[in-house]
């Protein structure tokens, strides 16, 4: 009888630990999604949104492999309508997979966001695509349109005085 009670307590502790880890992971993913939305709202440029074209309304899924979570972005032609949420996409046109350690996820995302949305900023992405730190499955064009919308490097705050 004592063995059964201790096994139940161990199971409850494992269950509680699993729920706590899951909550922390979901919170990190939600914070990354909120940060992306906030940065685009505050510092985003209108030019890349105007070039979305036929991909407007399509879902792009960002999968953070180490965190085991998804962020879904919906492409739009107006910066004010930009939306993202922390859940798996229902019908993604493209999937971007970030495959780096937990500690480096923010560094990779911030490096992408701080780039300029011109051809040189897109070329800068190759340092993540070639070593497979980031992968694109599905439409490369739609994924690049999303990434260009996220890039805020042309904002005047990045200009040296």
Short mmCIF file of N, CA and C in Angstrom, two decimals:
data_model
loop_
_atom_site.label_atom_id
_atom_site.label_comp_id
_atom_site.label_asym_id
_atom_site.label_seq_id
_atom_site.Cartn_x
_atom_site.Cartn_y
_atom_site.Cartn_z
N UNK A 1 0.82 -1.20 0.00
CA UNK A 1 0.00 0.00 0.00
C UNK A 1 0.87 1.26 0.00
N UNK A 2 1.96 1.22 0.75
CA UNK A 2 2.87 2.36 0.84
C UNK A 2 3.54 2.61 -0.52
N UNK A 3 3.87 1.52 -1.23
CA UNK A 3 4.48 1.66 -2.55
C UNK A 3 3.55 2.36 -3.54
N UNK A 4 2.27 2.06 -3.46
CA UNK A 4 1.29 2.66 -4.36
C UNK A 4 1.18 4.16 -4.08
N UNK A 5 1.17 4.54 -2.82
CA UNK A 5 1.06 5.96 -2.45
C UNK A 5 2.29 6.73 -2.92
N UNK A 6 3.49 6.18 -2.75
CA UNK A 6 4.70 6.87 -3.19
C UNK A 6 4.75 6.97 -4.71
N UNK A 7 4.25 5.94 -5.43
CA UNK A 7 4.21 6.01 -6.89
C UNK A 7 3.25 7.09 -7.36
N UNK A 8 2.14 7.23 -6.67
CA UNK A 8 1.17 8.28 -7.02
C UNK A 8 1.78 9.66 -6.80
N UNK A 9 2.49 9.84 -5.69
CA UNK A 9 3.13 11.13 -5.41
C UNK A 9 4.20 11.45 -6.45
N UNK A 10 4.99 10.44 -6.83
CA UNK A 10 6.02 10.66 -7.86
C UNK A 10 5.38 11.05 -9.18
N UNK A 11 4.27 10.39 -9.53
CA UNK A 11 3.57 10.70 -10.77
C UNK A 11 3.01 12.12 -10.74
N UNK A 12 2.47 12.53 -9.59
CA UNK A 12 1.93 13.88 -9.47
C UNK A 12 3.05 14.93 -9.60
N UNK A 13 4.21 14.65 -9.00
CA UNK A 13 5.34 15.58 -9.11
C UNK A 13 5.84 15.67 -10.55
N UNK A 14 5.93 14.52 -11.24
CA UNK A 14 6.35 14.52 -12.63
C UNK A 14 5.36 15.30 -13.50
N UNK A 15 4.09 15.09 -13.24
CA UNK A 15 3.04 15.77 -13.98
C UNK A 15 3.13 17.28 -13.76
N UNK A 16 3.35 17.70 -12.52
CA UNK A 16 3.47 19.11 -12.18
C UNK A 16 4.71 19.71 -12.84
N UNK A 17 5.83 19.00 -12.83
CA UNK A 17 7.05 19.48 -13.48
C UNK A 17 6.86 19.61 -14.99
N UNK A 18 6.19 18.64 -15.59
CA UNK A 18 5.93 18.68 -17.02
C UNK A 18 5.06 19.88 -17.38
N UNK A 19 4.03 20.12 -16.58
CA UNK A 19 3.14 21.26 -16.83
C UNK A 19 3.90 22.58 -16.68
N UNK A 20 4.79 22.66 -15.69
CA UNK A 20 5.57 23.88 -15.49
C UNK A 20 6.51 24.14 -16.66
N UNK A 21 7.19 23.10 -17.13
CA UNK A 21 8.08 23.25 -18.29
C UNK A 21 7.30 23.64 -19.54
N UNK A 22 6.14 23.06 -19.72
CA UNK A 22 5.30 23.37 -20.87
C UNK A 22 4.82 24.82 -20.81
N UNK A 23 4.47 25.29 -19.64
CA UNK A 23 4.02 26.67 -19.47
C UNK A 23 5.16 27.65 -19.76
N UNK A 24 6.36 27.34 -19.31
CA UNK A 24 7.52 28.20 -19.57
C UNK A 24 7.81 28.26 -21.06
N UNK A 25 7.76 27.12 -21.72
CA UNK A 25 8.01 27.05 -23.16
C UNK A 25 6.97 27.87 -23.93
N UNK A 26 5.71 27.71 -23.59
CA UNK A 26 4.64 28.45 -24.27
C UNK A 26 4.78 29.95 -24.03
N UNK A 27 5.20 30.34 -22.82
CA UNK A 27 5.38 31.75 -22.50
C UNK A 27 6.51 32.35 -23.34
N UNK A 28 7.60 31.62 -23.51
CA UNK A 28 8.71 32.11 -24.34
C UNK A 28 8.26 32.32 -25.78
N UNK A 29 7.51 31.37 -26.31
CA UNK A 29 7.04 31.48 -27.69
C UNK A 29 6.07 32.65 -27.84
N UNK A 30 5.18 32.81 -26.89
CA UNK A 30 4.22 33.91 -26.93
C UNK A 30 4.94 35.25 -26.84
N UNK A 31 5.96 35.35 -26.02
CA UNK A 31 6.73 36.59 -25.91
C UNK A 31 7.46 36.92 -27.20
N UNK A 32 7.99 35.92 -27.88
CA UNK A 32 8.66 36.15 -29.17
C UNK A 32 7.64 36.66 -30.19
N UNK A 33 6.45 36.08 -30.20
CA UNK A 33 5.40 36.52 -31.13
C UNK A 33 4.99 37.96 -30.84
N UNK A 34 4.81 38.28 -29.57
CA UNK A 34 4.44 39.65 -29.19
C UNK A 34 5.53 40.64 -29.54
N UNK A 35 6.78 40.25 -29.33
CA UNK A 35 7.90 41.12 -29.65
C UNK A 35 7.95 41.40 -31.15
N UNK A 36 7.76 40.39 -31.97
CA UNK A 36 7.76 40.58 -33.43
C UNK A 36 6.64 41.54 -33.83
N UNK A 37 5.46 41.34 -33.29
CA UNK A 37 4.32 42.21 -33.61
C UNK A 37 4.59 43.64 -33.18
N UNK A 38 5.13 43.81 -31.99
CA UNK A 38 5.39 45.14 -31.46
C UNK A 38 6.47 45.86 -32.28
N UNK A 39 7.54 45.15 -32.64
CA UNK A 39 8.60 45.77 -33.42
C UNK A 39 8.11 46.19 -34.80
N UNK A 40 7.30 45.37 -35.42
CA UNK A 40 6.75 45.73 -36.73
C UNK A 40 5.81 46.92 -36.60
N UNK A 41 4.99 46.95 -35.56
CA UNK A 41 4.08 48.08 -35.36
C UNK A 41 4.84 49.38 -35.14
N UNK A 42 5.90 49.33 -34.34
CA UNK A 42 6.63 50.55 -33.99
C UNK A 42 7.61 50.99 -35.06
N UNK A 43 8.41 50.05 -35.58
CA UNK A 43 9.52 50.42 -36.44
C UNK A 43 9.42 49.88 -37.87
N UNK A 44 8.40 49.12 -38.16
CA UNK A 44 8.29 48.51 -39.48
C UNK A 44 8.09 49.54 -40.59
N UNK A 45 8.52 49.20 -41.76
CA UNK A 45 8.40 50.06 -42.94
C UNK A 45 7.19 49.61 -43.75
N UNK A 46 6.60 50.52 -44.49
CA UNK A 46 5.42 50.19 -45.31
C UNK A 46 5.78 49.53 -46.64
N UNK A 47 6.99 49.78 -47.14
CA UNK A 47 7.39 49.30 -48.45
C UNK A 47 7.27 47.78 -48.63
N UNK A 48 7.83 46.96 -47.72
CA UNK A 48 7.73 45.51 -47.95
C UNK A 48 6.29 44.99 -47.88
N UNK A 49 5.44 45.66 -47.12
CA UNK A 49 4.05 45.22 -47.03
C UNK A 49 3.32 45.47 -48.35
N UNK A 50 3.69 46.56 -49.04
CA UNK A 50 3.06 46.87 -50.33
C UNK A 50 3.44 45.84 -51.39
N UNK A 51 4.58 45.16 -51.21
CA UNK A 51 5.07 44.20 -52.20
C UNK A 51 4.62 42.76 -51.91
N UNK A 52 3.71 42.58 -50.97
CA UNK A 52 3.23 41.22 -50.63
C UNK A 52 2.47 40.62 -51.82
N UNK A 53 1.67 41.42 -52.49
CA UNK A 53 0.99 40.99 -53.71
C UNK A 53 0.02 39.85 -53.53
N UNK A 54 0.18 38.82 -54.35
CA UNK A 54 -0.77 37.71 -54.38
C UNK A 54 -0.69 36.82 -53.14
N UNK A 55 0.31 37.02 -52.30
CA UNK A 55 0.44 36.21 -51.09
C UNK A 55 -0.34 36.77 -49.91
N UNK A 56 -1.08 37.83 -50.13
CA UNK A 56 -1.84 38.45 -49.05
C UNK A 56 -2.87 37.46 -48.49
N UNK A 57 -2.94 37.41 -47.15
CA UNK A 57 -3.87 36.52 -46.48
C UNK A 57 -3.34 35.11 -46.26
N UNK A 58 -2.18 34.80 -46.78
CA UNK A 58 -1.60 33.46 -46.62
C UNK A 58 -0.91 33.35 -45.25
N UNK A 59 -0.92 32.14 -44.73
CA UNK A 59 -0.29 31.87 -43.44
C UNK A 59 1.13 31.35 -43.65
N UNK A 60 2.03 31.87 -42.84
CA UNK A 60 3.41 31.39 -42.81
C UNK A 60 3.67 30.95 -41.38
N UNK A 61 4.22 29.78 -41.25
CA UNK A 61 4.45 29.20 -39.93
C UNK A 61 5.93 29.25 -39.58
N UNK A 62 6.24 29.76 -38.41
CA UNK A 62 7.61 29.77 -37.89
C UNK A 62 7.66 28.71 -36.80
N UNK A 63 8.49 27.70 -37.00
CA UNK A 63 8.60 26.61 -36.03
C UNK A 63 9.94 26.72 -35.31
N UNK A 64 9.88 26.88 -34.00
CA UNK A 64 11.07 26.95 -33.17
C UNK A 64 11.31 25.56 -32.61
N UNK A 65 12.23 24.84 -33.21
CA UNK A 65 12.41 23.42 -32.95
C UNK A 65 12.79 23.14 -31.49
N UNK A 66 13.72 23.88 -30.94
CA UNK A 66 14.18 23.63 -29.57
C UNK A 66 13.09 23.93 -28.54
N UNK A 67 12.23 24.88 -28.83
CA UNK A 67 11.13 25.20 -27.93
C UNK A 67 9.89 24.37 -28.23
N UNK A 68 9.87 23.76 -29.39
CA UNK A 68 8.74 22.91 -29.76
C UNK A 68 7.45 23.68 -29.94
N UNK A 69 7.55 24.89 -30.47
CA UNK A 69 6.36 25.70 -30.63
C UNK A 69 6.30 26.40 -31.97
N UNK A 70 5.12 26.90 -32.28
CA UNK A 70 4.84 27.51 -33.56
C UNK A 70 4.38 28.95 -33.38
N UNK A 71 4.76 29.80 -34.33
CA UNK A 71 4.22 31.15 -34.43
C UNK A 71 3.68 31.28 -35.86
N UNK A 72 2.44 31.68 -35.98
CA UNK A 72 1.82 31.81 -37.29
C UNK A 72 1.69 33.29 -37.65
N UNK A 73 2.21 33.65 -38.81
CA UNK A 73 2.12 35.02 -39.32
C UNK A 73 1.17 35.00 -40.50
N UNK A 74 0.34 36.04 -40.61
CA UNK A 74 -0.56 36.17 -41.74
C UNK A 74 -0.10 37.37 -42.55
N UNK A 75 0.24 37.13 -43.81
CA UNK A 75 0.73 38.20 -44.68
C UNK A 75 -0.39 39.16 -45.02
N UNK A 76 -0.06 40.44 -45.04
CA UNK A 76 -1.02 41.47 -45.36
C UNK A 76 -0.31 42.58 -46.14
N UNK A 77 -1.07 43.37 -46.87
CA UNK A 77 -0.46 44.45 -47.66
C UNK A 77 -0.43 45.77 -46.89
N UNK A 78 -0.97 45.78 -45.68
CA UNK A 78 -0.93 46.99 -44.84
C UNK A 78 -0.27 46.65 -43.51
N UNK A 79 0.65 47.49 -43.12
CA UNK A 79 1.39 47.25 -41.88
C UNK A 79 0.46 47.23 -40.67
N UNK A 80 -0.59 48.02 -40.71
CA UNK A 80 -1.51 48.11 -39.57
C UNK A 80 -2.30 46.82 -39.35
N UNK A 81 -2.45 46.00 -40.39
CA UNK A 81 -3.20 44.75 -40.28
C UNK A 81 -2.32 43.54 -39.99
N UNK A 82 -1.04 43.76 -39.76
CA UNK A 82 -0.10 42.66 -39.51
C UNK A 82 -0.50 41.91 -38.24
N UNK A 83 -0.61 40.59 -38.35
CA UNK A 83 -1.02 39.78 -37.20
C UNK A 83 -0.14 38.55 -37.09
N UNK A 84 0.08 38.14 -35.86
CA UNK A 84 0.74 36.86 -35.61
C UNK A 84 0.19 36.30 -34.31
N UNK A 85 0.20 34.99 -34.19
CA UNK A 85 -0.26 34.35 -32.97
C UNK A 85 0.56 33.08 -32.74
N UNK A 86 0.63 32.71 -31.48
CA UNK A 86 1.48 31.58 -31.08
C UNK A 86 0.67 30.28 -31.12
N UNK A 87 0.51 29.75 -32.31
CA UNK A 87 -0.15 28.45 -32.48
C UNK A 87 0.20 27.89 -33.85
N UNK A 88 -0.08 26.64 -34.05
CA UNK A 88 0.20 25.97 -35.32
C UNK A 88 -0.75 26.49 -36.39
N UNK A 89 -0.22 26.72 -37.57
CA UNK A 89 -1.03 27.23 -38.69
C UNK A 89 -1.97 26.15 -39.21
N UNK A 90 -3.13 26.58 -39.65
CA UNK A 90 -4.10 25.62 -40.18
C UNK A 90 -3.75 25.20 -41.61
N UNK A 91 -3.36 26.17 -42.44
CA UNK A 91 -3.04 25.88 -43.83
C UNK A 91 -1.85 26.74 -44.27
N UNK A 92 -0.63 26.41 -43.80
CA UNK A 92 0.51 27.27 -44.13
C UNK A 92 0.98 27.08 -45.57
N UNK A 93 1.35 28.19 -46.18
CA UNK A 93 1.90 28.18 -47.53
C UNK A 93 3.40 27.90 -47.45
N UNK A 94 4.01 28.31 -46.34
CA UNK A 94 5.43 28.06 -46.13
C UNK A 94 5.68 27.84 -44.64
N UNK A 95 6.73 27.11 -44.37
CA UNK A 95 7.12 26.84 -42.99
C UNK A 95 8.61 27.17 -42.85
N UNK A 96 8.91 28.05 -41.89
CA UNK A 96 10.29 28.40 -41.59
C UNK A 96 10.66 27.69 -40.29
N UNK A 97 11.70 26.89 -40.34
CA UNK A 97 12.11 26.11 -39.18
C UNK A 97 13.42 26.68 -38.67
N UNK A 98 13.42 27.14 -37.43
CA UNK A 98 14.63 27.64 -36.78
C UNK A 98 15.20 26.50 -35.96
N UNK A 99 16.41 26.06 -36.32
CA UNK A 99 17.00 24.88 -35.71
C UNK A 99 18.32 25.25 -35.01
N UNK A 100 18.21 26.03 -33.94
CA UNK A 100 19.37 26.40 -33.14
C UNK A 100 19.05 26.12 -31.67
N UNK A 101 20.07 26.21 -30.81
CA UNK A 101 19.85 25.97 -29.39
C UNK A 101 18.95 27.05 -28.80
N UNK A 102 18.32 26.74 -27.67
CA UNK A 102 17.39 27.67 -27.03
C UNK A 102 18.02 29.04 -26.78
N UNK A 103 19.27 29.03 -26.36
CA UNK A 103 19.94 30.28 -26.01
C UNK A 103 20.15 31.18 -27.22
N UNK A 104 20.20 30.62 -28.41
CA UNK A 104 20.52 31.39 -29.61
C UNK A 104 19.30 31.75 -30.46
N UNK A 105 18.12 31.32 -30.05
CA UNK A 105 16.92 31.60 -30.83
C UNK A 105 16.68 33.11 -30.94
N UNK A 106 16.74 33.81 -29.83
CA UNK A 106 16.51 35.26 -29.86
C UNK A 106 17.58 35.98 -30.67
N UNK A 107 18.81 35.51 -30.61
CA UNK A 107 19.89 36.14 -31.38
C UNK A 107 19.63 36.01 -32.87
N UNK A 108 19.21 34.83 -33.30
CA UNK A 108 18.93 34.61 -34.72
C UNK A 108 17.74 35.47 -35.17
N UNK A 109 16.69 35.46 -34.40
CA UNK A 109 15.50 36.23 -34.76
C UNK A 109 15.80 37.73 -34.76
N UNK A 110 16.53 38.20 -33.76
CA UNK A 110 16.84 39.63 -33.71
C UNK A 110 17.79 40.03 -34.83
N UNK A 111 18.70 39.15 -35.21
CA UNK A 111 19.60 39.43 -36.33
C UNK A 111 18.81 39.56 -37.63
N UNK A 112 17.82 38.72 -37.80
CA UNK A 112 16.97 38.79 -38.99
C UNK A 112 16.14 40.07 -38.96
N UNK A 113 15.56 40.39 -37.83
CA UNK A 113 14.69 41.56 -37.71
C UNK A 113 15.48 42.86 -37.91
N UNK A 114 16.71 42.92 -37.43
CA UNK A 114 17.50 44.16 -37.52
C UNK A 114 18.12 44.37 -38.90
N UNK A 115 17.94 43.45 -39.81
CA UNK A 115 18.48 43.60 -41.16
C UNK A 115 17.62 44.55 -41.98
N UNK A 116 18.21 45.09 -43.04
CA UNK A 116 17.46 45.95 -43.96
C UNK A 116 16.68 45.06 -44.92
N UNK A 117 15.53 45.54 -45.37
CA UNK A 117 14.67 44.73 -46.22
C UNK A 117 15.00 44.88 -47.70
N UNK A 118 16.28 44.99 -48.02
CA UNK A 118 16.70 45.04 -49.42
C UNK A 118 17.41 43.74 -49.78
N UNK A 119 18.02 43.69 -50.94
CA UNK A 119 18.65 42.45 -51.42
C UNK A 119 19.81 42.03 -50.51
N UNK A 120 20.52 43.01 -49.94
CA UNK A 120 21.64 42.68 -49.06
C UNK A 120 21.15 42.06 -47.75
N UNK A 121 20.00 42.51 -47.26
CA UNK A 121 19.42 41.91 -46.06
C UNK A 121 18.98 40.48 -46.31
N UNK A 122 18.46 40.22 -47.50
CA UNK A 122 18.05 38.86 -47.86
C UNK A 122 19.27 37.96 -48.03
N UNK A 123 20.34 38.52 -48.63
CA UNK A 123 21.58 37.75 -48.78
C UNK A 123 22.17 37.41 -47.41
N UNK A 124 21.98 38.32 -46.46
CA UNK A 124 22.47 38.10 -45.09
C UNK A 124 21.82 36.86 -44.45
N UNK A 125 20.63 36.51 -44.94
CA UNK A 125 19.94 35.32 -44.42
C UNK A 125 20.64 34.02 -44.80
N UNK A 126 21.47 34.08 -45.83
CA UNK A 126 22.15 32.87 -46.28
C UNK A 126 23.04 32.27 -45.20
N UNK A 127 23.54 33.11 -44.27
CA UNK A 127 24.38 32.56 -43.21
C UNK A 127 23.59 31.67 -42.25
N UNK A 128 22.27 31.72 -42.33
CA UNK A 128 21.44 30.81 -41.55
C UNK A 128 20.89 29.67 -42.41
N UNK A 129 20.67 29.95 -43.69
CA UNK A 129 20.10 28.93 -44.57
C UNK A 129 21.14 27.90 -45.02
N UNK A 130 22.35 28.32 -45.31
CA UNK A 130 23.37 27.38 -45.80
C UNK A 130 23.76 26.35 -44.74
N UNK A 131 24.05 26.75 -43.49
CA UNK A 131 24.38 25.71 -42.49
C UNK A 131 23.15 25.03 -41.88
N UNK A 132 21.97 25.32 -42.43
CA UNK A 132 20.70 24.69 -42.02
C UNK A 132 20.28 25.08 -40.60
N UNK A 133 20.70 26.27 -40.14
CA UNK A 133 20.19 26.79 -38.87
C UNK A 133 18.75 27.23 -39.05
N UNK A 134 18.41 27.60 -40.26
CA UNK A 134 17.04 27.94 -40.63
C UNK A 134 16.73 27.22 -41.93
N UNK A 135 15.54 26.65 -42.00
CA UNK A 135 15.11 25.94 -43.20
C UNK A 135 13.78 26.52 -43.64
N UNK A 136 13.55 26.49 -44.93
CA UNK A 136 12.26 26.92 -45.48
C UNK A 136 11.66 25.74 -46.22
N UNK A 137 10.45 25.39 -45.83
CA UNK A 137 9.70 24.35 -46.53
C UNK A 137 8.46 24.99 -47.11
N UNK A 138 8.19 24.71 -48.35
CA UNK A 138 7.05 25.32 -49.01
C UNK A 138 7.50 26.45 -49.92
N UNK A 139 6.72 27.50 -49.99
CA UNK A 139 6.98 28.61 -50.88
C UNK A 139 8.10 29.50 -50.35
N UNK A 140 9.23 29.50 -51.06
CA UNK A 140 10.35 30.37 -50.68
C UNK A 140 9.98 31.84 -50.85
N UNK A 141 9.21 32.15 -51.87
CA UNK A 141 8.83 33.54 -52.14
C UNK A 141 7.97 34.08 -51.00
N UNK A 142 6.98 33.32 -50.56
CA UNK A 142 6.12 33.76 -49.47
C UNK A 142 6.92 33.91 -48.17
N UNK A 143 7.82 32.99 -47.91
CA UNK A 143 8.64 33.07 -46.70
C UNK A 143 9.54 34.31 -46.74
N UNK A 144 10.12 34.60 -47.89
CA UNK A 144 10.97 35.79 -48.01
C UNK A 144 10.16 37.07 -47.90
N UNK A 145 8.92 37.06 -48.39
CA UNK A 145 8.07 38.24 -48.24
C UNK A 145 7.77 38.50 -46.76
N UNK A 146 7.53 37.43 -46.00
CA UNK A 146 7.30 37.59 -44.56
C UNK A 146 8.56 38.13 -43.89
N UNK A 147 9.70 37.54 -44.19
CA UNK A 147 10.95 37.97 -43.56
C UNK A 147 11.24 39.43 -43.89
N UNK A 148 10.97 39.84 -45.11
CA UNK A 148 11.18 41.24 -45.48
C UNK A 148 10.24 42.16 -44.72
N UNK A 149 9.02 41.69 -44.45
CA UNK A 149 8.09 42.50 -43.65
C UNK A 149 8.57 42.64 -42.21
N UNK A 150 9.25 41.62 -41.71
CA UNK A 150 9.75 41.66 -40.33
C UNK A 150 11.00 42.52 -40.19
N UNK A 151 11.74 42.73 -41.27
CA UNK A 151 13.01 43.47 -41.20
C UNK A 151 12.76 44.96 -40.98
N UNK A 152 13.40 45.50 -39.94
CA UNK A 152 13.20 46.91 -39.60
C UNK A 152 14.50 47.70 -39.68
N UNK A 153 15.51 47.18 -40.32
CA UNK A 153 16.84 47.79 -40.35
C UNK A 153 16.93 49.12 -41.08
N UNK A 154 15.95 49.48 -41.88
CA UNK A 154 15.99 50.76 -42.58
C UNK A 154 15.40 51.89 -41.75
N UNK A 155 14.93 51.60 -40.55
CA UNK A 155 14.36 52.64 -39.69
C UNK A 155 15.45 53.65 -39.33
N UNK A 156 15.10 54.92 -39.22
CA UNK A 156 16.10 55.95 -38.93
C UNK A 156 16.87 55.75 -37.62
N UNK A 157 16.34 54.99 -36.69
CA UNK A 157 17.07 54.78 -35.43
C UNK A 157 18.35 53.97 -35.63
N UNK A 158 18.48 53.27 -36.76
CA UNK A 158 19.68 52.50 -37.03
C UNK A 158 20.75 53.30 -37.77
N UNK A 159 20.41 54.51 -38.18
CA UNK A 159 21.40 55.35 -38.86
C UNK A 159 22.34 55.95 -37.83
N UNK A 160 23.62 55.96 -38.18
CA UNK A 160 24.60 56.57 -37.29
C UNK A 160 24.51 58.07 -37.37
N UNK A 161 24.72 58.72 -36.24
CA UNK A 161 24.64 60.17 -36.22
C UNK A 161 25.94 60.81 -36.63
#
